[in-house]
Every structure is written in structure tokens, then in C-alpha cells.
Amino acid sequence: MRTDPLAYLGKELDLLKEQRLYRHLRILEDEQKAHTTVDHRSVVNLSSNNYLGLTTHPKLRQAALRAIEEYGVGTGSVRTIAGTMDIHMELERRLAEFKRVEKVVVFQSGFAANAGTVSAILTKEDVVISDELNHASIIDGCRLSRATIKVFPHKDVDAARKVIRDLPASQRKLLITDGVFSMDGDLGPLPALCELAEETGCIMMVDDAHASGVFGKNGRGTIDHFGMHGRVDVQVGTLSKAIGALGGYVAGNTNLIEFLYHRARPFLFSTSHPPSVVLACMAAIDVLMDEPEIIERLWENTRFFKEGLQRLGFKTGLSESPITPVIAGEGAKAMLLSDKLFERGVFAQGIAFPTVARDKARVRTIVTATHTREDLQYALDAFAAVGREIGLI
Ligand SMILES: Cc1ncc(COP(=O)(O)O)c(C=O)c1O
């Protein structure tokens, strides 16, 4: 009999089990919303990126249903062959207007937008100067580009400057940061980075996945929040988090977007968004413009919950956004915190190495606009009880 050539993977999994880092997928048995059912348990949900509750917003639902009636369920092709419908172009036009840029291209996910863009615009002759905590999709894009990757310590603009000064002036350079860091909830130092990019002739790129719908006027992102319009060459946003549906986009000038139409591999080689997603995203832009009070509610809830955790004595890092990490230390401790919270009806995922550093494992919490004060107080009470039980506070 043939021996299983994949047996080594089983050994890796056994190791994860020994280290108590093996995770079963949690199964959502209801809609993605603030209070939901996961693994047969009714829970306050602090794990989704559904910042504004748009996954279940009636206007998005109706738009998606209408799209299915009018356009069917799929596009049957990549964008560059037969998969560009008039509604794809309309979404890109609406997003460009929203982000105040010349043009936008939509990708199937934020991951595809980052990885597809970085790998398309750079070659092996170029250099990327990248914050050490940038998202995996940026890192993969850098690797695919085969450019030299220079990593600077988190948010350390002076260190980035030193890296750039040591490079030949003629070499093409991309300076890249997350707008909001997904595991810590802090903001990239955009004003200082934009200045550095201008001083040194770097291309400036920001991944605003967690800022879209959250920061800036009507949720335009950190570029708007910091008043950096016109100073960021490549902006990435996602349609999968606050926007409530699925997808990513790149916003910039006409040359950038038309080049990506020709060279970004996920755009060229992967089927375009189904019509239901496209119309749901357009309805989400309407909601951002017509119901800005939802974003206000998100921030009120964020302040209430973050202050509550801090008052209890948890280490919550330097978060400035609705993402608040509760640092537990080693991976097994974070998983224990998460499991015990779950037993009490609070769903907050544990995050361990390799997603975060080995000694900075955490439970990551994200509040949304649709949590009630009762939901959040319930969660804080559970954090207090479990935190004391396992010696975190
Ligand atoms: C900072 C950041 N960039 C990009 C992505 C990818 O976005 P998407 O989930 O739309 O692929 C994520 C999310 O997973 C993220 O956290």
C-alpha cells in the first residue's frame, strides 16, 4: 500500500494539539450579527469585522435580491474576458467618487487587492519598505513581486527613513503601511509616512481594510481622517468588513488603475464578483452617505467597551479603533481566555503565533454599531469573571 506522502502534516497538527494551539472552526448557525448563535450557543459576538452591522442591513439585502432577479447569480468570466457588467463599472465609479480619487478597480477580496497590486507594480529590481505588522496579503504581494523587502519596526518612521537613505536614489521604492493594524487596532503614522515618501520619492501605499467605513467622513478611511487626500498613491480598501459584503478595491490615479486592469493577476485570472455582491456594495455606499449616525454609534460603543476593559485592568495595547486586543501572553493562555468566555456566552477569538508574536497572544475584540449596551456590559462582566479566574487581572 502507498504510504501517505502528506503524513508529515498530521505530525504538525499533533504538535499544535500538544501545544494546545489546535483550533476547531467555530460554526455560525445564524446571521453574522452582534448577538448570534455559534456552536449551539447564544453569544455576544465580538469576533466579526461587521463594524456597522451591514451584513444584515435591509437595504443591502434588498439590493442583493434585486441583483439576483435582474442579473442572475454569477458572471461566468474574469473581468477582462466577459465578466465586466455595467454594474461593476458603476461600483468602481461610485467608489472613486466616495474616495475622492480618479479611479478605482475592484478585486474579489482585500487580500487579492493587496497581493495583486504590490506584485503587479513592482519588479525584482525594486524595494518595498514595509511596517513589520503589515497584513499577510501585503507580505505575500511583496514576495510575489520578488522585490527586495526591507521591514521597519512597527510605526518607526525614523527607522524607515534610515532604510530609505541607504538605498540608491534611482531605485524604485514602495513605502507601505496598514491604515489600521488588524491585530492591535492602532493607526499607521500616515502624516509622517506621507512626508517621508514625498521627501524620498517613494510610492506611498496604505491598506485601509479596517478603516473603510470606520474612520474619516462617512467612513472614507484614514486618508480622510488624517487629511492626506492626494498624498497616498495607492489606497486599498475592503468591501468585506464594515461594508458588509465581499471584495477589495484599489483607489488611485488613472494610470495606476488602468495598469492594474492589464497586469494584476487576480483581476486577470479570477472570476469577477457576482451581481448580488456588487449591488449590495453600492447599497452600502448609500448607507454610509445617508445614515452616518451608524458610524457614530460604532464609536460610542467602542469608547464604552474599551474604557470598560481598561477599568477592569486588562492590557489592551495601544488601540485607537474598534479593534481592542486583550493581551494574554502565551498562546495557550489566550485560547483558555477565549474558551472560557465562550462558555459564558461571549465569542471573542484567541489569536496566537504566527498571526501575532509568540509572547503577545491575545483575545481580539471588535465591537460593532449594532451591539446594545446590555450586550457590551454582559461581555465586560464575563471578561471580569474569567480574567480573575485565570489570573489576568
Ligand atoms: C489589514 C487587512 N488587509 C487586508 C485584509 C484582507 O481583506 P479581505 O478579507 O477582504 O480579503 C484584511 C482582512 O482579513 C486585513 O485585516
Coordinates of C-alpha atoms and ligand atoms in Angstrom, one line a residue:
M1 CA 0.0 0.0 0.0
R2 CA 1.2 3.5 -0.8
T3 CA 2.4 5.5 2.3
D4 CA 0.6 8.8 2.7
P5 CA 3.0 11.5 1.4
L6 CA 1.1 14.0 3.4
A7 CA 1.6 12.2 6.7
Y8 CA 4.0 14.9 7.9
L9 CA 1.1 17.3 8.0
G10 CA -0.6 15.1 10.6
K11 CA 2.5 15.3 12.7
E12 CA 2.4 19.1 12.5
L13 CA -1.2 19.0 13.6
D14 CA -0.3 16.7 16.5
L15 CA 2.3 19.3 17.6
L16 CA -0.4 22.0 17.6
K17 CA -2.6 19.8 19.7
E18 CA 0.3 19.2 22.2
Q19 CA 0.8 22.9 22.4
R20 CA -2.9 23.4 22.9
L21 CA -3.0 25.6 19.8
Y22 CA -5.2 23.4 17.6
R23 CA -8.4 25.2 16.7
H24 CA -11.7 23.8 15.7
L25 CA -13.6 26.1 13.4
R26 CA -16.4 27.8 15.3
I27 CA -19.7 27.4 13.3
L28 CA -22.1 30.3 13.0
E29 CA -25.7 29.0 12.9
D30 CA -27.4 32.3 12.4
E31 CA -26.7 35.6 10.7
Q32 CA -23.5 37.5 11.2
K33 CA -24.7 40.0 13.8
A34 CA -23.9 41.3 17.3
H35 CA -25.9 38.7 19.1
T36 CA -25.9 35.4 17.4
T37 CA -25.7 31.6 17.7
V38 CA -22.3 29.9 17.4
D39 CA -21.7 26.1 18.1
H40 CA -25.3 25.8 19.5
R41 CA -24.7 28.7 22.0
S42 CA -26.3 32.1 22.1
V43 CA -23.4 34.6 22.2
V44 CA -22.5 38.2 22.2
N45 CA -20.3 38.3 19.1
L46 CA -17.1 40.2 19.5
S47 CA -15.3 38.5 16.7
S48 CA -16.6 39.8 13.4
N49 CA -15.4 42.7 11.3
N50 CA -19.1 43.7 10.7
Y51 CA -18.4 47.1 12.2
L52 CA -21.6 48.7 11.1
G53 CA -23.9 45.8 11.1
L54 CA -24.3 46.0 7.3
T55 CA -24.2 42.2 6.7
T56 CA -27.9 42.2 7.6
H57 CA -28.9 45.7 6.7
P58 CA -32.3 45.7 4.9
K59 CA -31.1 48.0 2.1
L60 CA -28.2 45.6 1.3
R61 CA -30.4 42.6 1.4
Q62 CA -32.9 44.1 -1.0
A63 CA -30.2 45.2 -3.4
A64 CA -28.7 41.7 -3.4
L65 CA -32.0 40.1 -4.1
R66 CA -32.8 42.6 -6.8
A67 CA -29.4 41.8 -8.4
I68 CA -30.2 38.1 -8.5
E69 CA -33.6 38.8 -10.1
E70 CA -32.1 41.2 -12.7
Y71 CA -28.6 39.7 -13.4
G72 CA -28.6 36.1 -12.1
V73 CA -26.1 34.6 -9.6
G74 CA -22.8 34.7 -11.3
T75 CA -20.8 36.4 -14.0
G76 CA -19.3 33.4 -15.7
S77 CA -16.0 35.0 -16.5
V78 CA -13.0 37.1 -15.4
R79 CA -13.3 40.8 -15.8
T80 CA -11.0 41.0 -18.8
I81 CA -13.0 38.5 -20.9
A82 CA -16.7 38.6 -20.4
G83 CA -17.1 39.2 -16.6
T84 CA -17.4 43.0 -16.6
M85 CA -21.0 44.0 -16.2
D86 CA -22.2 47.6 -16.3
I87 CA -22.8 47.3 -12.5
H88 CA -19.1 46.5 -11.9
M89 CA -18.2 49.8 -13.7
E90 CA -20.8 51.7 -11.8
L91 CA -19.5 50.3 -8.4
E92 CA -16.0 51.4 -9.3
R93 CA -17.2 54.9 -10.3
R94 CA -19.2 55.2 -7.1
L95 CA -16.2 54.1 -5.0
A96 CA -13.9 56.6 -6.8
E97 CA -16.3 59.4 -6.1
F98 CA -16.5 58.3 -2.5
K99 CA -12.7 58.0 -2.0
R100 CA -12.1 61.3 -4.0
V101 CA -9.7 59.7 -6.4
E102 CA -9.6 59.5 -10.2
K103 CA -10.4 55.8 -10.5
V104 CA -11.0 52.5 -8.6
V105 CA -10.6 48.9 -9.5
V106 CA -12.5 46.3 -7.5
F107 CA -11.0 42.9 -6.7
Q108 CA -12.6 39.7 -5.4
S109 CA -11.2 40.4 -1.9
G110 CA -9.0 42.7 0.1
F111 CA -6.3 40.0 0.0
A112 CA -6.4 39.9 -3.8
A113 CA -6.3 43.7 -4.0
N114 CA -3.1 43.9 -1.8
A115 CA -1.3 40.9 -3.2
G116 CA -2.4 41.6 -6.8
T117 CA -1.4 45.2 -6.7
V118 CA 2.0 45.0 -5.0
S119 CA 3.0 42.1 -7.2
A120 CA 1.9 44.0 -10.3
I121 CA 3.5 47.4 -9.8
L122 CA 6.9 46.2 -8.6
T123 CA 9.7 44.0 -10.1
K124 CA 12.7 42.3 -8.7
E125 CA 14.8 45.5 -9.2
D126 CA 12.6 47.4 -6.7
V127 CA 12.4 47.7 -2.9
V128 CA 9.5 47.6 -0.5
I129 CA 9.8 49.4 2.8
S130 CA 7.1 47.7 5.0
D131 CA 5.9 48.0 8.6
E132 CA 6.7 44.8 10.5
L133 CA 3.0 44.4 11.4
N134 CA 1.6 44.9 7.9
H135 CA -1.1 42.4 6.8
A136 CA -0.2 39.0 5.3
S137 CA -1.7 39.9 2.0
I138 CA 0.9 42.8 1.7
I139 CA 3.7 40.4 2.6
D140 CA 2.5 37.9 0.0
G141 CA 2.3 40.6 -2.6
C142 CA 5.9 41.7 -1.8
R143 CA 7.1 38.1 -2.1
L144 CA 5.3 37.6 -5.4
S145 CA 6.8 40.8 -6.8
R146 CA 10.3 39.4 -6.0
A147 CA 11.3 43.0 -4.9
T148 CA 13.7 43.3 -2.0
I149 CA 11.8 43.6 1.2
K150 CA 13.0 45.9 4.0
V151 CA 11.0 45.7 7.1
F152 CA 11.0 48.6 9.6
P153 CA 9.9 48.3 13.3
H154 CA 6.2 49.0 13.9
K155 CA 5.4 52.6 13.2
D156 CA 9.0 53.7 13.4
V157 CA 9.2 56.4 10.8
D158 CA 12.8 57.3 11.6
A159 CA 13.9 53.7 11.1
A160 CA 12.1 53.7 7.7
R161 CA 13.9 56.9 6.8
K162 CA 17.3 55.2 7.6
V163 CA 16.4 52.2 5.4
I164 CA 15.5 54.5 2.5
R165 CA 18.6 56.7 2.9
D166 CA 20.8 53.7 2.5
L167 CA 19.2 52.8 -0.9
P168 CA 20.3 54.2 -4.2
A169 CA 18.2 57.3 -5.1
S170 CA 17.4 55.9 -8.5
Q171 CA 15.9 52.7 -7.2
R172 CA 12.1 52.5 -7.2
K173 CA 10.7 52.2 -3.7
L174 CA 7.3 51.4 -2.2
L175 CA 6.6 52.6 1.3
I176 CA 3.7 50.7 2.7
T177 CA 1.6 50.6 5.9
D178 CA -1.7 49.4 7.2
G179 CA -4.1 52.3 7.9
V180 CA -5.4 50.4 11.0
F181 CA -3.4 47.4 12.1
S182 CA -5.7 44.5 12.3
M183 CA -4.4 42.7 15.4
D184 CA -3.6 45.8 17.5
G185 CA -6.2 48.3 16.3
D186 CA -3.6 51.2 16.3
L187 CA -3.2 53.6 13.3
G188 CA -0.3 53.8 10.9
P189 CA 1.6 57.1 11.2
L190 CA 0.2 58.4 7.9
P191 CA 1.2 62.1 8.0
A192 CA 4.8 61.3 8.8
L193 CA 5.0 58.5 6.3
C194 CA 3.5 60.6 3.5
E195 CA 6.1 63.3 4.3
L196 CA 8.8 60.7 4.1
A197 CA 7.5 59.3 0.9
E198 CA 7.4 62.8 -0.6
E199 CA 11.0 63.6 0.6
T200 CA 12.4 60.5 -0.8
G201 CA 10.4 59.9 -3.9
C202 CA 8.7 56.7 -2.7
I203 CA 5.4 55.4 -3.9
M204 CA 3.1 55.6 -0.9
M205 CA 0.6 52.8 -0.3
V206 CA -1.9 52.3 2.5
D207 CA -4.0 49.3 3.2
D208 CA -7.2 50.8 4.8
A209 CA -9.1 47.5 5.1
H210 CA -10.1 48.1 8.8
A211 CA -10.6 51.8 8.3
S212 CA -13.1 51.6 5.4
G213 CA -16.5 52.6 6.9
V214 CA -14.9 53.3 10.3
F215 CA -12.6 56.3 10.0
G216 CA -12.9 59.6 8.2
K217 CA -16.1 61.4 7.0
N218 CA -18.8 58.9 6.2
G219 CA -16.2 56.2 6.6
R220 CA -13.8 57.3 3.9
G221 CA -10.8 55.9 5.8
T222 CA -7.6 57.0 7.4
I223 CA -6.5 59.1 4.4
D224 CA -9.6 61.3 5.0
H225 CA -9.2 61.1 8.8
F226 CA -5.7 62.5 8.6
G227 CA -6.4 64.9 5.7
M228 CA -4.0 63.1 3.4
H229 CA -6.1 63.3 0.2
G230 CA -3.8 63.4 -2.9
R231 CA -0.7 62.3 -0.9
V232 CA -1.3 58.5 -1.0
D233 CA -0.6 57.0 -4.4
V234 CA -2.2 53.6 -3.8
Q235 CA -5.1 53.1 -1.4
V236 CA -6.5 49.7 -0.7
G237 CA -10.0 49.3 0.9
T238 CA -12.1 46.3 1.6
L239 CA -15.8 45.6 1.0
S240 CA -15.7 42.5 3.3
K241 CA -15.6 44.2 6.7
A242 CA -17.6 47.4 7.5
I243 CA -19.1 47.3 4.0
G244 CA -20.7 44.0 5.0
A245 CA -20.3 42.1 1.7
L246 CA -17.1 40.9 0.0
G247 CA -14.3 42.3 -2.0
G248 CA -11.4 44.7 -2.0
Y249 CA -10.5 47.7 -4.1
V250 CA -7.6 49.9 -5.1
A251 CA -8.1 53.6 -5.4
G252 CA -5.7 55.9 -7.2
N253 CA -4.9 57.7 -10.4
T254 CA -6.0 56.6 -13.9
N255 CA -2.5 55.2 -14.8
L256 CA -2.4 53.0 -11.7
I257 CA -5.9 51.6 -12.2
E258 CA -5.6 51.0 -16.0
F259 CA -2.2 49.3 -15.4
L260 CA -3.9 47.0 -12.8
Y261 CA -6.6 46.2 -15.4
H262 CA -3.8 44.9 -17.6
R263 CA -1.4 43.3 -15.1
A264 CA -3.0 42.5 -11.7
R265 CA -3.2 38.7 -11.7
P266 CA -6.4 38.2 -9.6
F267 CA -8.1 40.7 -11.9
L268 CA -7.0 38.9 -15.0
F269 CA -7.3 35.3 -13.8
S270 CA -10.1 35.0 -11.3
T271 CA -13.9 35.4 -12.0
S272 CA -15.5 38.7 -11.1
H273 CA -17.9 39.4 -8.3
P274 CA -21.4 38.0 -8.5
P275 CA -24.0 40.7 -9.2
S276 CA -25.6 40.4 -5.7
V277 CA -22.3 41.4 -4.1
V278 CA -21.9 44.3 -6.5
L279 CA -25.3 45.8 -5.8
A280 CA -25.0 45.1 -2.1
C281 CA -21.7 47.1 -2.1
M282 CA -23.4 50.0 -3.9
A283 CA -26.2 50.0 -1.3
A284 CA -23.6 50.1 1.4
I285 CA -22.2 53.3 0.0
D286 CA -25.7 54.7 0.1
V287 CA -26.0 53.7 3.7
L288 CA -22.6 55.3 4.6
M289 CA -23.8 58.6 3.0
D290 CA -27.4 58.5 4.2
E291 CA -27.0 57.1 7.7
P292 CA -23.7 58.4 9.2
E293 CA -25.3 58.0 12.7
I294 CA -24.4 54.3 12.4
I295 CA -20.7 55.2 12.4
E296 CA -21.3 57.5 15.4
R297 CA -22.9 54.6 17.3
L298 CA -19.9 52.4 16.5
W299 CA -17.6 54.9 18.1
E300 CA -19.8 55.3 21.2
N301 CA -19.8 51.6 21.6
T302 CA -16.1 51.5 21.1
R303 CA -15.4 54.1 23.8
F304 CA -17.7 52.3 26.3
F305 CA -16.2 48.9 25.8
K306 CA -12.6 49.9 25.6
E307 CA -12.9 52.0 28.8
G308 CA -14.6 49.1 30.5
L309 CA -11.8 46.7 29.7
Q310 CA -9.2 49.2 30.8
R311 CA -11.1 49.9 34.0
L312 CA -11.0 46.2 34.8
G313 CA -7.2 46.2 34.5
F314 CA -6.7 44.3 31.2
K315 CA -3.8 45.0 29.0
T316 CA -5.3 46.4 25.8
G317 CA -2.3 47.7 24.0
L318 CA -2.4 50.9 22.0
S319 CA -5.6 50.5 20.1
E320 CA -7.2 53.6 18.6
S321 CA -10.0 51.8 16.8
P322 CA -13.0 49.5 17.5
I323 CA -10.4 46.6 17.5
T324 CA -9.3 46.1 21.1
P325 CA -6.8 43.3 21.9
V326 CA -6.9 41.8 25.3
I327 CA -3.3 40.6 25.7
A328 CA -2.9 37.3 27.5
G329 CA 0.8 36.4 26.9
E330 CA 1.4 32.9 25.6
G331 CA -0.8 31.2 23.1
A332 CA -2.4 28.6 25.4
K333 CA -3.5 31.4 27.8
A334 CA -5.2 33.4 25.1
M335 CA -7.0 30.2 23.9
L336 CA -8.1 29.5 27.5
L337 CA -9.4 33.0 27.9
S338 CA -11.3 32.7 24.6
D339 CA -12.8 29.3 25.5
K340 CA -13.9 30.3 29.0
L341 CA -15.5 33.5 27.6
F342 CA -17.3 31.3 25.1
E343 CA -18.7 29.1 27.9
R344 CA -20.2 32.3 29.4
G345 CA -21.7 33.3 26.1
V346 CA -19.1 35.7 24.7
F347 CA -17.5 34.9 21.4
A348 CA -14.0 36.6 21.2
Q349 CA -11.4 34.6 19.2
G350 CA -8.0 33.8 20.6
I351 CA -5.1 34.9 18.3
A352 CA -1.7 33.3 18.6
F353 CA 1.5 32.8 16.7
P354 CA 2.1 33.1 13.8
T355 CA -0.6 35.7 13.4
V356 CA 0.9 37.7 16.3
A357 CA 4.3 37.4 18.2
R358 CA 4.6 34.3 20.4
D359 CA 4.5 36.2 23.7
K360 CA 1.7 38.6 22.6
A361 CA -1.1 36.1 22.1
R362 CA -4.5 37.7 22.7
V363 CA -8.2 37.7 22.5
R364 CA -9.1 40.2 19.9
T365 CA -12.4 42.0 20.4
I366 CA -14.3 44.1 17.9
V367 CA -17.5 46.0 18.8
T368 CA -20.0 47.0 16.2
A369 CA -22.6 49.7 15.9
T370 CA -25.3 47.1 16.5
H371 CA -24.2 45.9 19.9
T372 CA -26.6 47.1 22.6
R373 CA -25.3 48.5 25.9
E374 CA -26.6 45.3 27.5
D375 CA -24.6 43.2 25.1
L376 CA -21.4 45.1 25.9
Q377 CA -22.0 45.1 29.7
Y378 CA -22.7 41.4 29.6
A379 CA -19.4 40.9 27.8
L380 CA -17.5 43.1 30.2
D381 CA -18.9 41.1 33.2
A382 CA -17.8 37.9 31.5
F383 CA -14.3 39.3 30.9
A384 CA -14.1 40.4 34.6
A385 CA -15.1 36.9 35.9
V386 CA -12.8 34.9 33.5
G387 CA -9.9 37.4 33.8
R388 CA -9.9 37.0 37.6
E389 CA -10.3 33.2 37.3
I390 CA -7.2 32.7 35.1
G391 CA -5.1 35.4 36.8
L392 CA -5.1 38.1 34.1
I393 CA -6.4 40.8 36.3
Ligands
LIG1 C1 -5.3 44.8 7.2 C2 -6.0 43.8 6.3 N1 -5.8 43.9 4.9 C3 -6.4 43.1 4.1 C4 -7.3 42.1 4.5 C5 -8.0 41.2 3.5 O1 -9.3 41.7 3.3 P1 -10.3 40.6 2.8 O2 -10.9 39.9 4.0 O3 -11.4 41.5 2.1 O4 -9.7 39.7 1.8 C6 -7.6 42.0 5.9 C7 -8.5 41.0 6.4 O5 -8.6 40.0 6.5 C8 -6.9 42.9 6.8 O6 -7.1 42.7 8.1

